[in-house]
Short mmCIF file of C-alpha atoms in Angstrom, two decimals:
data_model
loop_
_atom_site.label_atom_id
_atom_site.label_comp_id
_atom_site.label_asym_id
_atom_site.label_seq_id
_atom_site.Cartn_x
_atom_site.Cartn_y
_atom_site.Cartn_z
CA MET A 1 0.00 0.00 0.00
CA SER A 2 1.19 3.49 -0.74
CA ILE A 3 -0.18 7.00 -0.88
CA TYR A 4 -0.82 6.30 -4.54
CA SER A 5 -2.61 2.97 -4.12
CA ALA A 6 -5.96 4.24 -5.39
CA ASP A 7 -4.63 6.57 -8.03
CA PHE A 8 -3.43 6.13 -11.61
CA GLY A 9 -1.64 7.96 -14.36
CA ASN A 10 1.79 7.98 -15.90
CA VAL A 11 2.70 11.62 -16.48
CA ASP A 12 6.26 12.97 -16.70
CA VAL A 13 6.55 15.37 -13.80
CA LYS A 14 7.42 19.01 -14.47
CA GLY A 15 6.72 22.46 -13.04
CA ASN A 16 6.82 24.10 -9.61
CA ILE A 17 4.59 24.72 -6.63
CA GLN A 18 4.53 27.81 -4.40
CA PHE A 19 3.57 27.42 -0.75
CA ALA A 20 4.43 28.40 2.83
CA ILE A 21 4.09 26.52 6.11
CA ASP A 22 3.71 27.89 9.62
CA TYR A 23 2.82 26.55 13.05
CA VAL A 24 0.18 28.67 14.81
CA GLU A 25 0.85 28.25 18.52
CA GLN A 26 -2.45 29.80 19.70
CA LEU A 27 -4.46 27.26 17.70
CA ASN A 28 -2.10 24.27 17.97
CA GLU A 29 -2.36 24.02 14.20
CA LEU A 30 0.00 23.45 11.30
CA HIS A 31 -1.02 25.76 8.44
CA ILE A 32 -0.01 25.03 4.85
CA PHE A 33 -0.68 28.01 2.58
CA ILE A 34 -0.95 26.67 -0.98
CA CYS A 35 -0.48 29.61 -3.34
CA GLN A 36 -0.10 28.38 -6.91
CA CYS A 37 1.60 26.06 -9.37
CA LYS A 38 3.20 26.86 -12.69
CA ASP A 39 4.17 24.94 -15.84
CA LEU A 40 2.43 21.72 -14.77
CA ALA A 41 2.53 18.68 -17.05
CA VAL A 42 -0.30 17.82 -19.44
CA ALA A 43 -2.35 15.06 -17.79
CA ASP A 44 -5.04 14.60 -20.46
CA VAL A 45 -3.01 14.43 -23.66
CA LYS A 46 -6.05 13.84 -25.84
CA ARG A 47 -7.72 17.08 -24.75
CA GLN A 48 -4.44 18.86 -23.94
CA ARG A 49 -5.54 19.86 -20.45
CA SER A 50 -4.98 19.38 -16.74
CA ASP A 51 -7.48 19.97 -13.93
CA PRO A 52 -5.08 20.20 -10.97
CA TYR A 53 -5.61 20.13 -7.23
CA VAL A 54 -3.16 19.84 -4.32
CA LYS A 55 -3.28 17.16 -1.62
CA THR A 56 -1.32 16.95 1.66
CA TYR A 57 -0.50 14.17 4.11
CA LEU A 58 1.50 14.04 7.33
CA LEU A 59 3.66 10.93 7.18
CA PRO A 60 4.30 8.21 8.20
CA GLU A 61 0.82 7.88 9.76
CA LYS A 62 -1.05 9.23 6.78
CA TYR A 63 -4.40 7.86 7.97
CA ARG A 64 -4.31 9.22 11.51
CA LEU A 65 -4.81 12.86 10.59
CA GLY A 66 -5.95 12.21 7.04
CA LYS A 67 -5.45 14.15 3.88
CA ARG A 68 -6.31 17.73 3.08
CA LYS A 69 -7.17 18.91 -0.43
CA THR A 70 -7.53 22.21 -2.24
CA SER A 71 -10.26 22.92 -4.74
CA VAL A 72 -9.82 21.72 -8.33
CA LYS A 73 -8.81 24.30 -10.96
CA LYS A 74 -10.08 23.40 -14.43
CA LYS A 75 -8.15 23.60 -17.71
CA THR A 76 -4.95 25.19 -16.47
CA PHE A 77 -1.25 24.39 -16.11
CA ASN A 78 -0.80 27.44 -13.84
CA PRO A 79 -3.48 27.11 -11.15
CA VAL A 80 -3.84 29.75 -8.42
CA TYR A 81 -5.32 28.48 -5.12
CA ASN A 82 -4.49 30.80 -2.21
CA GLU A 83 -5.97 28.25 0.21
CA ILE A 84 -4.89 27.25 3.73
CA LEU A 85 -4.88 23.55 4.65
CA ARG A 86 -4.89 22.98 8.42
CA TYR A 87 -3.85 20.14 10.74
CA LYS A 88 -4.72 20.18 14.45
CA ILE A 89 -1.56 18.67 15.95
CA GLU A 90 0.76 19.31 18.89
CA LYS A 91 3.99 20.95 17.77
CA GLU A 92 6.05 18.33 19.60
CA LEU A 93 4.58 15.58 17.39
CA LEU A 94 5.79 17.27 14.21
CA LYS A 95 9.36 16.26 15.04
CA ASN A 96 8.58 12.75 13.82
CA GLN A 97 6.59 13.79 10.74
CA SER A 98 7.21 14.57 7.11
CA LEU A 99 4.85 16.77 5.14
CA ASN A 100 3.96 15.40 1.72
CA ILE A 101 2.46 17.90 -0.73
CA SER A 102 1.40 16.41 -4.05
CA VAL A 103 -0.33 17.76 -7.16
CA TRP A 104 -2.93 15.71 -9.03
CA HIS A 105 -5.07 15.97 -12.14
CA ASN A 106 -8.73 15.41 -11.23
CA ASP A 107 -10.19 12.87 -13.64
CA THR A 108 -13.96 12.59 -14.08
CA PHE A 109 -13.81 8.80 -13.81
CA GLY A 110 -11.68 8.78 -10.66
CA ARG A 111 -8.41 7.83 -12.35
CA ASN A 112 -6.47 10.77 -10.98
CA SER A 113 -3.01 11.41 -12.44
CA PHE A 114 0.00 12.25 -10.30
CA LEU A 115 1.67 15.52 -11.40
CA GLY A 116 4.49 15.77 -8.85
CA GLU A 117 5.24 16.22 -5.18
CA VAL A 118 7.41 17.92 -2.57
CA GLU A 119 8.32 16.33 0.75
CA LEU A 120 9.60 18.25 3.78
CA ASP A 121 11.20 16.68 6.86
CA LEU A 122 9.46 18.58 9.67
CA GLY A 123 11.85 17.12 12.24
CA ALA A 124 14.64 19.19 10.70
CA TRP A 125 12.48 22.27 10.12
CA ASP A 126 13.48 25.47 11.91
CA TRP A 127 10.18 27.05 12.97
CA ASN A 128 11.98 30.13 14.35
CA ASP A 129 13.64 31.03 11.06
CA PRO A 130 11.55 33.89 9.55
CA SER A 131 12.55 32.86 6.00
CA ASN A 132 10.88 29.47 6.58
CA LYS A 133 7.51 31.24 6.98
CA GLN A 134 7.83 33.02 3.65
CA ILE A 135 6.17 31.85 0.47
CA ASN A 136 8.69 29.92 -1.62
CA TRP A 137 8.79 28.07 -4.92
CA PHE A 138 9.67 24.36 -4.88
CA PRO A 139 10.33 22.15 -7.92
CA LEU A 140 7.88 19.26 -8.22
CA LYS A 141 9.56 15.86 -8.09
CA PRO A 142 8.59 12.36 -9.25
CA ARG A 143 7.28 9.97 -6.60
CA THR A 144 9.61 9.60 -3.65
CA SER A 145 7.14 8.09 -1.16
CA ALA A 146 5.96 5.22 -3.32
CA ILE A 147 6.67 2.87 -0.43
CA THR A 148 5.34 4.43 2.74
CA PRO A 149 5.20 2.37 5.90
CA ASP A 150 1.54 1.51 6.26
CA PRO A 151 -0.06 1.58 9.68
CA GLU A 152 -0.67 -1.83 11.21
CA ASN A 153 -3.47 -3.69 9.54
CA ARG A 154 -6.77 -2.96 11.31
CA GLY A 155 -8.88 -5.21 9.10
CA GLU A 156 -11.67 -4.11 6.77
CA MET A 157 -15.42 -3.56 6.64
CA LYS A 158 -17.85 -4.69 3.97
CA LEU A 159 -20.78 -2.31 3.70
CA ALA A 160 -23.33 -0.82 1.32
CA LEU A 161 -24.89 2.65 1.17
CA GLN A 162 -28.08 3.95 -0.43
CA TYR A 163 -29.63 7.40 -0.71
CA VAL A 164 -33.43 7.40 -0.93
CA PRO A 165 -34.56 10.92 -2.01
CA HIS A 166 -38.31 10.32 -1.52
CA PRO A 167 -39.03 7.61 1.07
CA ILE A 168 -42.28 5.69 0.58
CA GLY A 169 -44.93 6.57 3.17
CA GLY A 170 -43.37 9.93 3.94
CA LYS A 171 -45.34 13.14 3.84
CA LYS A 172 -45.54 14.51 0.31
CA THR A 173 -44.56 17.96 1.52
CA LEU A 174 -41.22 16.71 2.83
CA SER A 175 -38.33 17.31 0.46
CA THR A 176 -35.80 15.37 2.50
CA GLY A 177 -34.51 11.88 1.89
CA GLU A 178 -32.85 9.08 3.84
CA VAL A 179 -29.37 7.61 3.95
CA HIS A 180 -29.38 3.83 4.48
CA ILE A 181 -26.21 2.19 5.82
CA TRP A 182 -26.01 -1.60 5.59
CA VAL A 183 -23.07 -2.86 7.67
CA LYS A 184 -22.51 -6.39 6.42
CA GLU A 185 -19.37 -7.79 8.03
CA CYS A 186 -15.76 -7.16 9.04
CA HIS A 187 -12.69 -9.19 8.13
CA ASN A 188 -9.39 -9.74 9.96
CA LEU A 189 -10.03 -7.45 12.92
CA PRO A 190 -6.96 -7.04 15.17
CA LEU A 191 -6.81 -8.91 18.48
CA LEU A 192 -6.00 -6.47 21.27
CA ARG A 193 -6.07 -8.90 24.16
CA GLY A 194 -5.44 -12.64 24.07
CA ASN A 195 -7.49 -14.52 21.51
CA ARG A 196 -10.96 -13.14 22.31
CA LEU A 197 -12.73 -10.42 20.39
CA ASN A 198 -16.32 -9.26 20.97
CA SER A 199 -16.93 -6.52 18.43
CA PHE A 200 -19.67 -4.03 17.63
CA ILE A 201 -19.97 -0.98 15.36
CA LYS A 202 -21.04 2.56 16.21
CA CYS A 203 -22.30 5.01 13.60
CA THR A 204 -22.56 8.80 13.81
CA ILE A 205 -23.51 11.15 10.98
CA LEU A 206 -21.37 14.24 11.34
CA PRO A 207 -21.69 17.19 11.89
CA ASP A 208 -24.46 15.99 14.26
CA THR A 209 -22.62 14.81 17.40
CA SER A 210 -25.73 14.56 19.59
CA ARG A 211 -26.58 11.21 21.14
CA LYS A 212 -29.64 10.84 18.93
CA SER A 213 -27.27 10.74 15.95
CA ARG A 214 -25.58 7.60 17.27
CA GLN A 215 -26.69 4.10 16.31
CA LYS A 216 -24.90 0.83 16.93
CA THR A 217 -25.03 -2.85 16.03
CA ARG A 218 -25.31 -5.78 18.41
CA THR A 219 -22.06 -7.28 19.72
CA VAL A 220 -20.77 -10.35 17.84
CA ALA A 221 -18.71 -12.54 20.17
CA LYS A 222 -15.48 -14.51 19.80
CA THR A 223 -14.53 -13.84 16.17
CA THR A 224 -12.20 -11.58 14.18
CA ASN A 225 -14.57 -11.93 11.19
CA PRO A 226 -17.94 -10.82 12.61
CA VAL A 227 -21.09 -10.81 10.46
CA PHE A 228 -23.48 -8.00 11.47
CA ASN A 229 -25.99 -7.63 8.62
CA HIS A 230 -27.34 -4.52 10.32
CA THR A 231 -29.05 -1.65 8.53
CA MET A 232 -29.21 1.88 9.93
CA VAL A 233 -31.42 4.63 8.53
CA TYR A 234 -30.89 8.38 8.94
CA ASP A 235 -33.51 10.81 7.67
CA GLY A 236 -33.68 14.55 6.99
CA PHE A 237 -31.19 14.65 4.10
CA ARG A 238 -31.67 17.11 1.27
CA PRO A 239 -29.43 16.35 -1.73
CA GLU A 240 -27.26 19.38 -0.88
CA ASP A 241 -26.76 18.07 2.71
CA LEU A 242 -24.92 15.05 1.32
CA LYS A 243 -22.02 17.31 0.32
CA GLU A 244 -21.62 18.54 3.91
CA ALA A 245 -22.18 15.33 5.92
CA CYS A 246 -19.87 12.46 6.77
CA ILE A 247 -20.64 8.96 8.08
CA GLU A 248 -18.30 7.96 10.89
CA LEU A 249 -18.32 4.18 11.42
CA THR A 250 -16.13 2.87 14.24
CA VAL A 251 -15.43 -0.73 15.29
CA TRP A 252 -15.00 -1.50 18.99
CA ASP A 253 -13.96 -4.46 21.12
CA HIS A 254 -16.56 -4.77 23.90
CA ASN A 255 -15.11 -5.20 27.37
CA LYS A 256 -16.83 -5.01 30.76
CA LEU A 257 -14.46 -2.28 31.95
CA ALA A 258 -14.00 -0.25 28.77
CA ASN A 259 -14.59 -0.60 25.05
CA HIS A 260 -11.44 -0.51 22.91
CA PHE A 261 -11.27 1.21 19.54
CA LEU A 262 -10.16 -1.09 16.70
CA GLY A 263 -10.49 1.09 13.60
CA GLY A 264 -12.96 3.10 11.59
CA LEU A 265 -14.10 4.75 8.38
CA ARG A 266 -15.22 8.26 7.53
CA ILE A 267 -17.32 8.29 4.39
CA GLY A 268 -17.95 11.70 2.84
CA LEU A 269 -16.46 14.01 0.23
CA GLY A 270 -13.30 14.62 2.28
CA THR A 271 -13.25 18.34 1.49
CA GLY A 272 -12.04 19.42 4.95
CA LYS A 273 -15.13 21.63 5.31
CA SER A 274 -18.76 21.28 6.36
CA TYR A 275 -21.28 24.06 5.71
CA GLY A 276 -18.39 26.48 5.15
CA THR A 277 -16.55 25.62 8.40
CA THR A 278 -13.16 23.88 8.41
CA VAL A 279 -13.48 20.55 10.27
CA ASP A 280 -10.85 17.90 10.96
CA TRP A 281 -13.30 15.01 10.54
CA MET A 282 -13.99 15.69 6.85
CA ASP A 283 -10.87 13.69 5.96
CA SER A 284 -12.11 10.73 3.89
CA THR A 285 -9.57 8.68 1.94
CA SER A 286 -9.95 8.42 -1.82
CA ASP A 287 -11.66 4.99 -1.47
CA GLU A 288 -14.12 6.33 1.12
CA THR A 289 -14.86 9.40 -1.00
CA ALA A 290 -15.42 7.25 -4.10
CA LEU A 291 -18.10 5.20 -2.28
CA TRP A 292 -19.93 8.37 -1.14
CA GLU A 293 -19.79 9.92 -4.62
CA LYS A 294 -21.19 6.76 -6.23
CA MET A 295 -24.05 6.75 -3.70
CA MET A 296 -24.84 10.40 -4.48
CA LYS A 297 -24.89 9.72 -8.22
CA SER A 298 -27.07 6.58 -7.96
CA PRO A 299 -30.14 7.26 -5.78
CA ASN A 300 -32.30 4.29 -4.74
CA THR A 301 -29.42 1.88 -5.45
CA TRP A 302 -27.26 -0.02 -2.99
CA ILE A 303 -23.57 0.80 -3.56
CA GLU A 304 -21.27 -1.77 -1.97
CA ASP A 305 -17.55 -1.80 -1.18
CA THR A 306 -15.02 -3.33 1.22
CA LEU A 307 -12.84 -0.65 2.80
CA PRO A 308 -9.74 -0.85 5.04
CA LEU A 309 -10.30 0.32 8.61
CA ARG A 310 -7.96 3.08 9.80
CA MET A 311 -6.97 5.02 12.87
CA LEU A 312 -9.34 7.93 13.63
CA MET A 313 -9.59 10.66 16.19
CA VAL A 314 -13.20 9.75 17.03
CA ALA A 315 -15.65 12.68 17.13
CA LYS A 316 -16.77 13.53 20.66
CA LEU A 317 -20.46 13.13 21.47
CA THR A 318 -22.45 16.05 22.79
CA LYS A 319 -25.61 15.68 24.84
#
């Protein structure tokens, strides 16, 4: 597995990217100011165009804090973004991180093409040097992180999603639909203690962190390959709400004293924002985003996939 595992393309890398990074002590946030790119390679040779966007990861644990993405700029080799990508992270932790900034062509059919990257070792970065806060140009390089240490395997979840715009039996005046989540089974869940595993799944639809937003499956005992076959239904979704929401599914090992987190998914568009506000939970991987996009494009149809579970900073519940 690599950063590029779900992406395609074979483009000769060229061009430069202009950005600045800074750590904002008051917010405990790393800010990456993506300014622009110039002289990017042609990704779509047939139509002589590129539709570039910029993506960032903190390595080596790329799943823990997720990716951040800029908007897509259409038909340009010299895109201007002027966007800030933010990571909520303690400064001390950055000593063990590298920042990977990569440029991609956004393909309509999901086969995104890699256009180059820059990688900075944050452990060797001098945050007190004023010149390091300035906007600088960096040459884009071919893939250097093709083999990134992957986090320990947390297993995977087989599930299906469906958006029902006009539920049967609903009031005709209602213009909201339902999201149906069919959690089928998990495979190869990690054993945290001995050889016993009693697992269950929690679901929350963000940004709603109230307790009424939470649903969960029954607990399946003594197996690392539990079959749940549990369907959850959430109502009140207008089509435009689907762009702002995110399904957080988390798998837990049930214990009398405390439940232990095993891994999770966040299925949404992964834009980093919800209703105009920057949020750290809108961090879906490309596979998770692809499932959500297919669901949005195919109402009243079950869309199924098997996705790898990953480390998440689980959203806190409010009352």
